[in-house]
Coordinates of C-alpha atoms and ligand atoms in Angstrom, one line a residue:
M1 CA -85.5 7.3 -38.5
S2 CA -84.3 7.3 -34.9
T3 CA -80.8 6.3 -34.1
T4 CA -80.3 4.3 -30.9
A5 CA -77.2 4.0 -28.8
Q6 CA -74.6 1.9 -30.7
D7 CA -72.9 -1.1 -29.3
T8 CA -69.2 -1.3 -30.2
W9 CA -68.6 -5.1 -29.5
W10 CA -67.3 -5.5 -33.1
R11 CA -64.3 -3.1 -32.7
G12 CA -62.2 -5.8 -31.2
A13 CA -64.2 -9.0 -32.0
V14 CA -62.7 -12.2 -33.2
V15 CA -65.1 -13.5 -35.8
Y16 CA -65.1 -17.2 -36.9
E17 CA -66.1 -17.9 -40.5
V18 CA -68.4 -20.9 -40.7
Y19 CA -68.4 -22.2 -44.3
L20 CA -71.7 -24.0 -43.6
R21 CA -71.4 -26.7 -46.3
S22 CA -68.2 -28.0 -44.7
F23 CA -68.6 -27.4 -41.0
A24 CA -70.7 -30.2 -39.6
D25 CA -73.5 -32.4 -41.1
S26 CA -76.4 -33.5 -38.9
D27 CA -78.7 -35.2 -41.4
G28 CA -76.3 -37.6 -43.1
D29 CA -76.5 -36.1 -46.6
G30 CA -72.7 -35.3 -46.6
V31 CA -73.4 -31.5 -46.6
G32 CA -73.0 -29.4 -43.5
D33 CA -76.1 -27.8 -42.1
L34 CA -77.6 -25.7 -39.3
G35 CA -78.2 -28.8 -37.2
G36 CA -74.6 -29.6 -37.4
L37 CA -73.6 -26.1 -36.5
R38 CA -76.0 -26.0 -33.5
H39 CA -74.5 -29.3 -32.3
R40 CA -71.0 -27.8 -32.4
L41 CA -71.7 -24.4 -30.9
S42 CA -70.1 -25.3 -27.6
Y43 CA -66.8 -26.0 -29.5
L44 CA -66.9 -22.4 -30.8
A45 CA -67.8 -20.9 -27.5
E46 CA -64.9 -22.8 -25.8
L47 CA -62.5 -21.8 -28.6
G48 CA -63.0 -18.3 -27.4
V49 CA -64.3 -16.4 -30.5
D50 CA -66.9 -13.6 -30.2
A51 CA -69.0 -14.0 -33.3
L52 CA -69.8 -16.3 -36.2
W53 CA -70.0 -15.3 -39.8
I54 CA -72.1 -17.9 -41.6
T55 CA -71.8 -18.2 -45.4
P56 CA -75.0 -18.0 -47.4
W57 CA -77.7 -20.3 -46.2
Y58 CA -80.5 -19.3 -48.6
P59 CA -82.2 -21.5 -51.1
S60 CA -79.8 -21.8 -53.9
P61 CA -79.0 -24.0 -56.9
M62 CA -75.4 -24.0 -55.5
A63 CA -73.7 -23.0 -58.8
D64 CA -71.3 -21.0 -56.6
G65 CA -71.7 -22.7 -53.2
G66 CA -74.8 -20.6 -52.2
Y67 CA -73.5 -17.3 -53.4
D68 CA -76.2 -17.7 -56.1
V69 CA -79.4 -16.9 -54.1
A70 CA -82.8 -17.9 -55.3
D71 CA -84.8 -16.6 -52.3
Y72 CA -83.3 -14.1 -49.8
C73 CA -85.9 -14.7 -47.0
D74 CA -85.6 -18.5 -46.5
I75 CA -83.2 -21.2 -45.7
D76 CA -82.1 -23.9 -48.2
P77 CA -83.6 -27.2 -47.3
R78 CA -80.1 -28.7 -47.4
F79 CA -79.2 -26.5 -44.5
G80 CA -82.5 -26.6 -42.6
T81 CA -85.4 -24.3 -42.0
L82 CA -86.1 -20.8 -40.8
A83 CA -87.0 -22.4 -37.4
D84 CA -83.5 -23.9 -37.3
A85 CA -82.0 -20.5 -38.0
D86 CA -84.0 -19.0 -35.2
A87 CA -82.9 -21.8 -32.9
L88 CA -79.3 -21.4 -33.9
L89 CA -79.5 -17.7 -33.2
A90 CA -81.0 -18.2 -29.7
E91 CA -78.4 -20.9 -28.9
A92 CA -75.5 -18.9 -30.2
H93 CA -76.6 -15.9 -28.2
A94 CA -77.0 -18.1 -25.1
N95 CA -73.4 -19.2 -25.7
G96 CA -72.2 -15.5 -25.9
L97 CA -71.7 -15.7 -29.7
R98 CA -73.0 -13.1 -32.1
V99 CA -74.2 -14.1 -35.5
I100 CA -73.4 -12.4 -38.8
T101 CA -75.1 -13.6 -42.0
D102 CA -73.8 -13.2 -45.6
L103 CA -75.8 -11.0 -47.9
V104 CA -75.2 -11.5 -51.6
A105 CA -76.8 -8.4 -53.1
N106 CA -74.7 -7.7 -56.2
H107 CA -76.3 -10.6 -58.0
T108 CA -79.0 -13.2 -57.6
S109 CA -79.2 -16.7 -58.8
D110 CA -80.4 -17.2 -62.4
Q111 CA -83.2 -19.2 -60.8
H112 CA -84.4 -16.3 -58.7
P113 CA -88.0 -15.3 -59.7
W114 CA -86.8 -11.8 -60.6
F115 CA -84.4 -13.2 -63.2
R116 CA -86.8 -15.8 -64.5
A117 CA -89.4 -13.1 -65.0
A118 CA -86.8 -10.9 -66.7
L119 CA -85.9 -13.7 -69.2
A120 CA -89.6 -14.4 -69.9
A121 CA -90.6 -10.8 -70.3
G122 CA -88.2 -10.0 -73.2
P123 CA -86.2 -6.9 -74.3
G124 CA -87.2 -3.5 -73.0
S125 CA -89.5 -4.9 -70.3
P126 CA -89.6 -3.5 -66.7
E127 CA -88.6 -7.0 -65.5
R128 CA -85.3 -6.8 -67.4
A129 CA -84.6 -3.3 -65.9
R130 CA -83.7 -4.9 -62.6
Y131 CA -80.6 -6.5 -64.2
F132 CA -78.2 -5.5 -67.0
F133 CA -79.7 -6.7 -70.2
R134 CA -78.1 -5.1 -73.3
D135 CA -77.9 -5.7 -77.0
G136 CA -74.6 -7.1 -78.2
R137 CA -72.1 -5.4 -80.4
E138 CA -71.4 -6.5 -84.0
G139 CA -75.0 -7.0 -84.9
G140 CA -75.7 -8.6 -81.5
S141 CA -73.2 -11.4 -81.7
A142 CA -70.4 -9.9 -79.5
P143 CA -70.7 -8.9 -75.8
P144 CA -71.8 -5.4 -75.1
N145 CA -68.4 -4.5 -73.7
D146 CA -65.1 -5.9 -72.6
W147 CA -65.9 -6.6 -68.9
I148 CA -64.6 -9.8 -67.4
S149 CA -65.8 -12.3 -64.8
A150 CA -64.0 -12.9 -61.5
F151 CA -64.0 -16.6 -62.3
G152 CA -62.5 -16.2 -65.8
G153 CA -63.9 -15.4 -69.2
P154 CA -66.3 -12.6 -70.3
A155 CA -68.8 -11.1 -67.9
W156 CA -71.7 -11.4 -70.4
T157 CA -73.9 -14.3 -71.5
R158 CA -76.3 -14.2 -74.4
V159 CA -79.9 -15.4 -73.9
R160 CA -82.5 -16.9 -76.1
E161 CA -85.5 -14.7 -76.3
P162 CA -88.9 -16.1 -75.4
D163 CA -89.5 -16.6 -79.2
G164 CA -86.4 -18.8 -79.4
S165 CA -84.2 -16.3 -81.3
P166 CA -80.7 -15.4 -80.1
G167 CA -81.2 -12.3 -78.1
Q168 CA -79.8 -9.8 -75.6
W169 CA -76.8 -10.3 -73.3
Y170 CA -76.9 -10.1 -69.5
L171 CA -74.1 -9.1 -67.2
H172 CA -72.5 -11.4 -64.5
L173 CA -69.3 -10.3 -62.9
F174 CA -69.2 -13.8 -61.4
A175 CA -70.6 -17.0 -62.9
P176 CA -73.3 -16.9 -65.6
E177 CA -75.7 -18.4 -63.0
Q178 CA -75.2 -15.1 -61.0
P179 CA -76.7 -12.2 -63.0
D180 CA -75.8 -8.7 -61.6
L181 CA -78.7 -6.6 -60.3
D182 CA -78.9 -3.0 -61.4
W183 CA -78.7 -1.1 -58.1
D184 CA -79.9 2.1 -59.8
H185 CA -83.3 0.5 -60.0
P186 CA -85.4 1.8 -57.1
G187 CA -87.2 -1.4 -56.7
V188 CA -84.0 -3.3 -56.2
R189 CA -83.0 -0.9 -53.4
E190 CA -86.5 -1.2 -51.7
D191 CA -86.5 -5.0 -51.9
F192 CA -83.2 -5.2 -50.2
D193 CA -84.3 -2.8 -47.5
A194 CA -87.0 -5.3 -46.7
I195 CA -84.5 -8.2 -46.8
L196 CA -82.2 -6.5 -44.3
R197 CA -85.1 -5.9 -42.0
F198 CA -86.3 -9.4 -42.4
W199 CA -83.1 -10.7 -40.9
F200 CA -82.5 -7.9 -38.4
D201 CA -86.0 -8.5 -37.1
R202 CA -85.1 -12.1 -36.4
G203 CA -82.1 -11.0 -34.3
I204 CA -79.2 -11.3 -36.6
D205 CA -76.3 -9.2 -35.2
G206 CA -74.7 -8.2 -38.5
I207 CA -74.3 -8.6 -42.2
R208 CA -71.3 -9.5 -44.3
V209 CA -71.7 -7.7 -47.6
D210 CA -70.6 -9.9 -50.4
A211 CA -68.8 -8.4 -53.4
A212 CA -69.5 -4.8 -52.2
P213 CA -67.4 -2.9 -54.8
A214 CA -69.4 -4.6 -57.6
M215 CA -72.6 -3.0 -56.7
A216 CA -72.4 0.2 -58.8
K217 CA -71.4 0.5 -62.4
V218 CA -70.4 3.5 -64.4
E219 CA -73.4 4.8 -66.5
G220 CA -73.4 3.6 -70.1
L221 CA -71.2 0.6 -69.1
P222 CA -68.1 1.8 -71.0
D223 CA -65.2 -0.6 -71.8
A224 CA -62.8 -1.2 -69.0
G225 CA -59.8 -1.5 -71.3
H226 CA -59.2 -5.2 -70.3
G227 CA -56.9 -6.8 -72.7
P228 CA -57.2 -10.4 -73.9
G229 CA -56.7 -12.9 -71.1
A230 CA -57.0 -10.1 -68.5
M231 CA -57.4 -11.4 -64.9
F232 CA -59.8 -10.0 -62.3
E233 CA -57.0 -8.2 -60.4
S234 CA -59.1 -5.6 -58.7
R235 CA -56.3 -4.7 -56.2
T236 CA -54.5 -3.0 -59.1
W237 CA -57.4 -1.3 -60.9
V238 CA -57.8 2.4 -61.0
G239 CA -61.0 4.0 -62.3
N240 CA -62.5 0.7 -63.4
P241 CA -66.1 1.1 -64.6
H242 CA -67.4 -2.1 -62.9
W243 CA -65.6 -2.2 -59.6
D244 CA -65.2 0.2 -56.7
V245 CA -67.3 2.8 -58.5
D246 CA -68.2 5.7 -56.1
G247 CA -71.9 5.1 -56.4
V248 CA -71.6 2.0 -54.1
H249 CA -71.3 4.3 -51.1
E250 CA -74.8 5.7 -51.3
I251 CA -76.1 2.1 -51.0
F252 CA -74.1 1.5 -47.9
R253 CA -75.2 4.8 -46.3
R254 CA -78.8 3.7 -46.8
W255 CA -78.1 0.3 -45.2
R256 CA -76.3 1.8 -42.3
R257 CA -79.4 3.9 -41.5
I258 CA -81.5 0.7 -41.4
G259 CA -79.0 -1.1 -39.2
D260 CA -78.7 1.9 -36.8
S261 CA -82.5 2.0 -36.4
Y262 CA -82.2 -1.2 -34.3
E263 CA -81.5 -1.3 -30.6
G264 CA -77.7 -1.3 -30.2
G265 CA -77.2 -1.1 -34.0
R266 CA -76.3 -3.9 -36.3
L267 CA -72.8 -4.6 -37.7
F268 CA -71.9 -4.4 -41.4
V269 CA -68.6 -5.9 -42.7
T270 CA -67.8 -5.5 -46.3
E271 CA -65.9 -7.8 -48.6
A272 CA -64.1 -5.2 -50.7
V273 CA -61.0 -6.3 -52.6
V274 CA -59.9 -2.8 -53.9
N275 CA -56.8 -0.9 -54.7
G276 CA -55.1 -0.2 -51.4
P277 CA -56.1 0.9 -47.9
E278 CA -57.2 4.4 -48.9
R279 CA -59.9 3.1 -51.3
L280 CA -60.8 0.5 -48.6
S281 CA -61.2 3.2 -46.0
R282 CA -64.0 4.8 -48.0
Y283 CA -66.2 1.8 -47.2
V284 CA -65.9 2.4 -43.5
R285 CA -66.6 6.1 -43.2
P286 CA -68.6 6.9 -40.1
D287 CA -72.0 6.7 -41.9
E288 CA -71.2 3.6 -44.0
M289 CA -70.0 0.1 -43.1
H290 CA -68.4 -0.6 -39.7
T291 CA -65.5 -2.8 -40.9
S292 CA -64.1 -4.3 -44.0
F293 CA -61.9 -7.4 -44.6
N294 CA -58.2 -6.5 -45.0
F295 CA -57.2 -8.3 -48.1
D296 CA -53.9 -6.6 -48.3
Y297 CA -52.9 -8.3 -45.1
L298 CA -54.2 -11.6 -46.3
A299 CA -52.3 -11.2 -49.6
S300 CA -49.0 -10.3 -48.1
P301 CA -46.2 -12.7 -48.5
W302 CA -44.5 -14.0 -45.3
D303 CA -42.0 -11.2 -45.2
A304 CA -41.4 -8.8 -42.3
R305 CA -41.1 -5.6 -44.4
S306 CA -44.1 -6.4 -46.5
L307 CA -46.2 -7.2 -43.4
R308 CA -45.0 -4.1 -41.5
T309 CA -45.9 -2.0 -44.5
V310 CA -49.4 -3.4 -44.8
I311 CA -50.0 -3.1 -41.1
D312 CA -48.8 0.6 -41.1
A313 CA -50.8 1.5 -44.2
S314 CA -53.9 -0.2 -42.9
L315 CA -53.8 1.6 -39.6
A316 CA -52.9 4.9 -41.2
A317 CA -55.8 4.8 -43.7
L318 CA -58.4 3.8 -41.1
E319 CA -57.4 6.3 -38.5
P320 CA -59.0 9.3 -40.1
V321 CA -62.3 7.5 -40.5
G322 CA -62.2 6.0 -37.0
A323 CA -62.8 2.4 -38.1
P324 CA -60.9 -0.5 -36.6
A325 CA -58.8 -2.7 -38.8
T326 CA -59.6 -6.3 -39.5
W327 CA -56.9 -8.9 -39.8
V328 CA -57.6 -12.0 -42.0
L329 CA -55.3 -14.8 -43.0
S330 CA -57.7 -17.1 -44.9
S331 CA -61.2 -17.6 -46.1
H332 CA -63.3 -19.9 -48.3
D333 CA -62.0 -18.0 -51.3
E334 CA -58.2 -18.4 -50.7
T335 CA -55.6 -21.0 -50.6
R336 CA -55.2 -22.0 -47.0
H337 CA -52.3 -20.1 -45.4
V338 CA -50.5 -23.1 -44.1
T339 CA -49.9 -24.1 -47.7
R340 CA -49.3 -20.5 -49.0
F341 CA -46.7 -19.9 -46.3
G342 CA -45.0 -23.1 -47.2
R343 CA -44.4 -22.0 -50.8
A344 CA -41.6 -19.9 -52.2
E345 CA -44.3 -17.6 -53.6
S346 CA -46.2 -17.1 -50.3
A347 CA -48.5 -14.2 -51.4
A348 CA -52.2 -15.0 -52.1
A349 CA -54.2 -14.6 -55.3
T350 CA -58.0 -14.5 -55.0
M351 CA -60.6 -17.0 -56.2
G352 CA -58.3 -20.0 -56.2
F353 CA -56.2 -18.8 -59.1
D354 CA -53.0 -19.7 -57.2
A355 CA -54.1 -23.1 -55.9
G356 CA -51.6 -25.8 -56.7
V357 CA -49.1 -23.6 -58.6
S358 CA -46.0 -24.7 -56.7
G359 CA -45.2 -27.3 -54.2
A360 CA -45.4 -26.4 -50.5
D361 CA -43.3 -27.3 -47.5
L362 CA -46.1 -27.9 -45.1
E363 CA -44.0 -28.2 -42.1
L364 CA -42.6 -24.8 -42.7
G365 CA -46.0 -23.5 -43.7
L366 CA -47.5 -24.7 -40.4
R367 CA -44.7 -23.2 -38.4
R368 CA -45.3 -19.8 -40.0
A369 CA -49.1 -20.2 -39.8
R370 CA -48.8 -20.6 -36.0
A371 CA -46.6 -17.6 -35.8
A372 CA -49.0 -15.7 -38.0
A373 CA -51.9 -16.6 -35.7
L374 CA -50.1 -14.9 -32.8
L375 CA -49.3 -11.9 -34.9
T376 CA -52.9 -11.6 -36.2
L377 CA -54.5 -12.0 -32.8
A378 CA -52.2 -9.4 -31.3
L379 CA -52.9 -6.6 -33.8
P380 CA -55.3 -3.8 -32.8
G381 CA -58.9 -4.2 -34.1
S382 CA -60.9 -7.2 -35.2
A383 CA -59.7 -10.6 -36.4
Y384 CA -61.2 -13.3 -38.5
V385 CA -60.6 -17.1 -38.2
Y386 CA -61.6 -19.3 -41.1
Q387 CA -62.9 -22.6 -40.0
G388 CA -60.1 -25.2 -39.9
E389 CA -57.3 -22.7 -39.6
E390 CA -57.4 -23.3 -35.8
L391 CA -56.6 -26.9 -36.7
G392 CA -53.7 -25.9 -38.9
L393 CA -55.4 -27.5 -42.0
P394 CA -53.5 -27.2 -45.2
E395 CA -55.1 -26.7 -48.6
V396 CA -56.1 -30.1 -50.1
E397 CA -54.2 -29.8 -53.4
D398 CA -54.8 -33.4 -54.6
L399 CA -58.6 -33.4 -55.0
P400 CA -59.4 -35.5 -58.1
D401 CA -60.6 -33.5 -61.0
D402 CA -64.0 -35.1 -61.1
V403 CA -65.0 -33.8 -57.6
L404 CA -64.1 -30.2 -58.2
Q405 CA -67.2 -27.9 -58.1
D406 CA -65.9 -24.4 -58.0
P407 CA -66.9 -22.5 -61.1
T408 CA -63.3 -21.2 -61.4
W409 CA -62.2 -24.7 -62.5
E410 CA -64.3 -24.8 -65.7
R411 CA -64.3 -21.1 -66.4
S412 CA -60.6 -20.9 -66.4
G413 CA -60.5 -23.7 -68.9
R414 CA -59.3 -26.1 -66.2
T415 CA -56.1 -24.1 -65.6
A416 CA -57.0 -22.8 -62.1
R417 CA -58.2 -25.5 -59.7
G418 CA -60.3 -23.0 -57.8
R419 CA -61.3 -22.9 -54.2
D420 CA -62.5 -26.4 -53.3
G421 CA -59.2 -27.2 -51.7
C422 CA -59.9 -24.8 -48.8
R423 CA -63.5 -26.0 -48.5
V424 CA -62.9 -29.7 -47.6
P425 CA -65.2 -30.6 -44.6
L426 CA -63.7 -30.3 -41.1
P427 CA -62.3 -33.4 -39.4
W428 CA -63.9 -33.6 -35.9
E429 CA -62.9 -37.0 -34.5
G430 CA -62.1 -40.6 -35.3
D431 CA -59.3 -42.1 -37.3
R432 CA -60.8 -42.2 -40.8
P433 CA -63.0 -40.1 -43.1
P434 CA -65.6 -38.7 -42.6
F435 CA -64.0 -37.9 -39.2
G436 CA -67.3 -37.2 -37.5
F437 CA -68.2 -34.6 -40.1
T438 CA -71.2 -36.7 -41.2
V439 CA -72.7 -40.1 -40.4
A440 CA -70.1 -42.9 -40.7
G441 CA -70.3 -44.5 -44.1
V442 CA -71.5 -41.3 -45.8
D443 CA -69.2 -39.5 -48.2
P444 CA -68.8 -35.8 -47.5
W445 CA -69.5 -33.5 -50.5
L446 CA -65.7 -33.2 -51.0
P447 CA -63.5 -36.1 -49.9
Q448 CA -61.3 -35.6 -46.8
P449 CA -57.7 -36.8 -46.9
P450 CA -57.2 -39.9 -44.7
R451 CA -54.0 -38.2 -43.4
W452 CA -56.2 -35.7 -41.5
A453 CA -56.6 -38.3 -38.7
A454 CA -53.9 -36.5 -36.8
L455 CA -55.6 -33.1 -37.3
T456 CA -59.0 -33.8 -35.9
V457 CA -60.5 -31.6 -33.2
A458 CA -60.5 -34.6 -30.8
A459 CA -56.8 -35.5 -31.5
Q460 CA -55.7 -31.9 -31.1
S461 CA -57.8 -31.2 -28.0
A462 CA -55.8 -33.8 -26.1
D463 CA -52.5 -32.3 -27.1
P464 CA -51.3 -29.1 -25.4
T465 CA -48.8 -28.4 -28.2
S466 CA -51.4 -28.7 -31.0
T467 CA -52.4 -25.8 -33.2
L468 CA -55.9 -26.0 -31.7
S469 CA -54.5 -25.6 -28.2
L470 CA -52.4 -22.6 -29.4
Y471 CA -55.5 -20.9 -30.8
R472 CA -57.5 -21.6 -27.7
A473 CA -54.8 -20.2 -25.5
A474 CA -54.3 -17.1 -27.6
L475 CA -58.0 -16.4 -27.9
H476 CA -58.5 -16.7 -24.1
L477 CA -55.4 -14.5 -23.4
R478 CA -56.7 -12.0 -25.8
R479 CA -59.8 -11.5 -23.6
R480 CA -57.7 -11.3 -20.4
V481 CA -54.7 -9.1 -21.3
P482 CA -55.8 -5.4 -20.9
G483 CA -53.5 -4.1 -23.6
L484 CA -55.2 -6.4 -26.2
R485 CA -58.6 -5.1 -25.4
G486 CA -57.7 -1.5 -26.1
E487 CA -56.5 0.0 -29.4
D488 CA -53.1 1.1 -28.2
F489 CA -50.3 0.1 -30.6
A490 CA -46.6 1.0 -30.9
W491 CA -43.9 -0.6 -33.0
R492 CA -40.6 -1.7 -31.2
A493 CA -37.6 -1.3 -33.5
M494 CA -35.7 -4.6 -33.7
A495 CA -33.9 -6.3 -36.5
D496 CA -35.2 -5.7 -40.0
D497 CA -36.6 -9.2 -40.3
V498 CA -38.3 -9.1 -36.9
I499 CA -41.8 -7.7 -36.3
A500 CA -42.2 -6.3 -32.8
F501 CA -44.9 -4.1 -31.2
D502 CA -46.4 -3.3 -27.9
R503 CA -50.0 -3.1 -26.9
G504 CA -49.9 -1.1 -23.7
R505 CA -47.2 -1.5 -21.1
S506 CA -47.5 -5.2 -20.3
F507 CA -47.9 -6.8 -23.7
R508 CA -45.4 -7.3 -26.5
C509 CA -45.6 -9.4 -29.6
V510 CA -42.4 -10.4 -31.4
V511 CA -42.3 -12.4 -34.6
N512 CA -39.0 -13.7 -36.0
L513 CA -39.1 -13.9 -39.8
S514 CA -35.3 -14.0 -40.1
G515 CA -33.4 -17.2 -40.6
E516 CA -31.5 -16.9 -37.3
P517 CA -32.7 -17.5 -33.7
L518 CA -33.4 -14.3 -31.8
D519 CA -32.2 -13.9 -28.2
L520 CA -35.1 -12.6 -26.1
R521 CA -33.7 -13.7 -22.7
G522 CA -34.4 -11.1 -20.0
T523 CA -36.8 -9.1 -22.1
G524 CA -40.0 -10.2 -20.2
R525 CA -42.1 -13.1 -19.2
V526 CA -43.4 -15.4 -21.9
L527 CA -47.2 -15.4 -22.0
L528 CA -47.5 -17.7 -25.1
S529 CA -45.2 -18.9 -27.8
S530 CA -46.0 -20.4 -31.2
Q531 CA -43.4 -23.1 -30.6
P532 CA -41.8 -24.4 -27.4
G533 CA -38.3 -22.9 -27.2
G534 CA -37.2 -21.0 -24.0
G535 CA -35.7 -17.6 -24.4
L536 CA -34.4 -18.1 -28.0
L537 CA -37.0 -17.3 -30.6
A538 CA -36.4 -19.7 -33.5
P539 CA -37.0 -18.6 -37.1
D540 CA -40.7 -18.4 -38.1
T541 CA -41.8 -18.3 -34.5
A542 CA -43.8 -15.7 -32.6
V543 CA -44.1 -15.0 -28.9
W544 CA -46.3 -12.9 -26.6
L545 CA -44.4 -11.4 -23.7
D546 CA -45.1 -9.3 -20.7
P547 CA -42.1 -6.9 -20.9
G548 CA -42.8 -5.5 -17.4
A549 CA -42.4 -8.9 -15.8
A550 CA -39.0 -10.7 -15.6
Ligands
GLC601 C1 -67.5 -13.4 -52.7 C2 -67.6 -14.7 -52.0 C3 -67.2 -15.8 -53.0 C4 -68.2 -15.7 -54.1 C5 -68.3 -14.3 -54.8 C6 -69.5 -14.2 -55.6 O1 -66.2 -13.1 -53.2 O2 -66.7 -14.7 -50.9 O3 -67.2 -17.0 -52.4 O4 -67.9 -16.7 -55.1 O5 -68.4 -13.3 -53.8 O6 -70.7 -14.1 -54.9
MG602 MG1 -76.6 -32.1 -44.1

């Protein structure tokens, strides 16, 4: 396979995560779609991001918001058609935006023809060999091993065989509607080669690899040693048999060869919540994926020492493999960081297991979130912006129980509220729901709080001090300041509770995480500040300076 010259646009790209269901609705069904996204592309181009990552758009029963795929080579009718996807791509490219799609390859939907065929064909059939069907223990009545689901509960569900008898169990590291594929099956590998080519041939610029560490399992499926009530805390696991097993890397090398065979190459970014930066760096070795989300950074509490440690460890682990870091504060899987940073316990847990645990001071959270934005966008490498973070949206913690849809809610026995609170549709304009998200009079698929009237895109566009204006200014400066385009990075020693670093000779970022104002008078010209405030940097404030200019 020939390798063409590789483009490196992704090394410093800002990628905007479009959670499609909640971005913008064009057909009045209360669910975001491709038409809505096309209509709002100029907003994203003006915001100043380089690329979009669009969450799964494939036909899906939506048991997990589209991460349960029933057909990998089509678009769900709720979102549009393949022609809409082609049009979106063309228009995004015309607006200077690259497009990354989400590939969910660890599991399919239980409605995928492969799984339906496996159920129908019965034990021992070649159809079942694409998935993990096993006999239960204790005469069949207990799961084959102790593995757990990321959404709570066991990772196994028992089926009824075609003759109606209670039968084998199948593995699902996520919801029961998401059976895991067996990637040791050659047919699975070949089918996904074709799926990658299907999208690359259409002009997709990259792929976000969902649940990458799940894709290989230790042979024989041995117990993991999970105790009763164990949580899916993959950031602490060592030698786990169903997560971050070394066999995953062979799959990614295979995918990389496919991506590299395209003119300019194609980007792969992995979602890999693993134990520390060294394990993470294995996913981005030169012949594997290009980048990986940095969940250690996302999970860090708002604390200078912790953030410095994560930044250092991330850069140190990636340096030997030559991959750029990514910096991520929020996604459709985490409690929004305005809310997290407003809590005493500001660290993040994944899959919505921390949503609503303790009250948040949202004014404090927003102040920190604005400072965190300047920190994140000043670090070397690529950065991700989750839709709505540019509006300073908080988590919606008061969604009524009966609208909750995330599988975490039911699977945790209604103890964890799950991820719906970060997925509430965006407020675009107007003074009451649906705030231009959908046609007036239509209910969005999750209700928006009326108090979001002050946070709409329209309201914030008109206000130079808004969070949206701060993001726009930062994203535009990021393109203009030469130091921010390179990969130069040097810490500046200041007080313990202050994060400070230079990017080249004419750019410095200073974040004050102490409780005291910090005097920066005479240390340079202010390029951008997360709060108005002259030469005194208030607590929980960040500033971008040109130290060479007075
Ligand atoms: C990833 C997705 C998440 C999904 C899970 C299962 O973590 O980001 O939303 O629930 O994979 O596909
Ligand atoms: Mg719609």
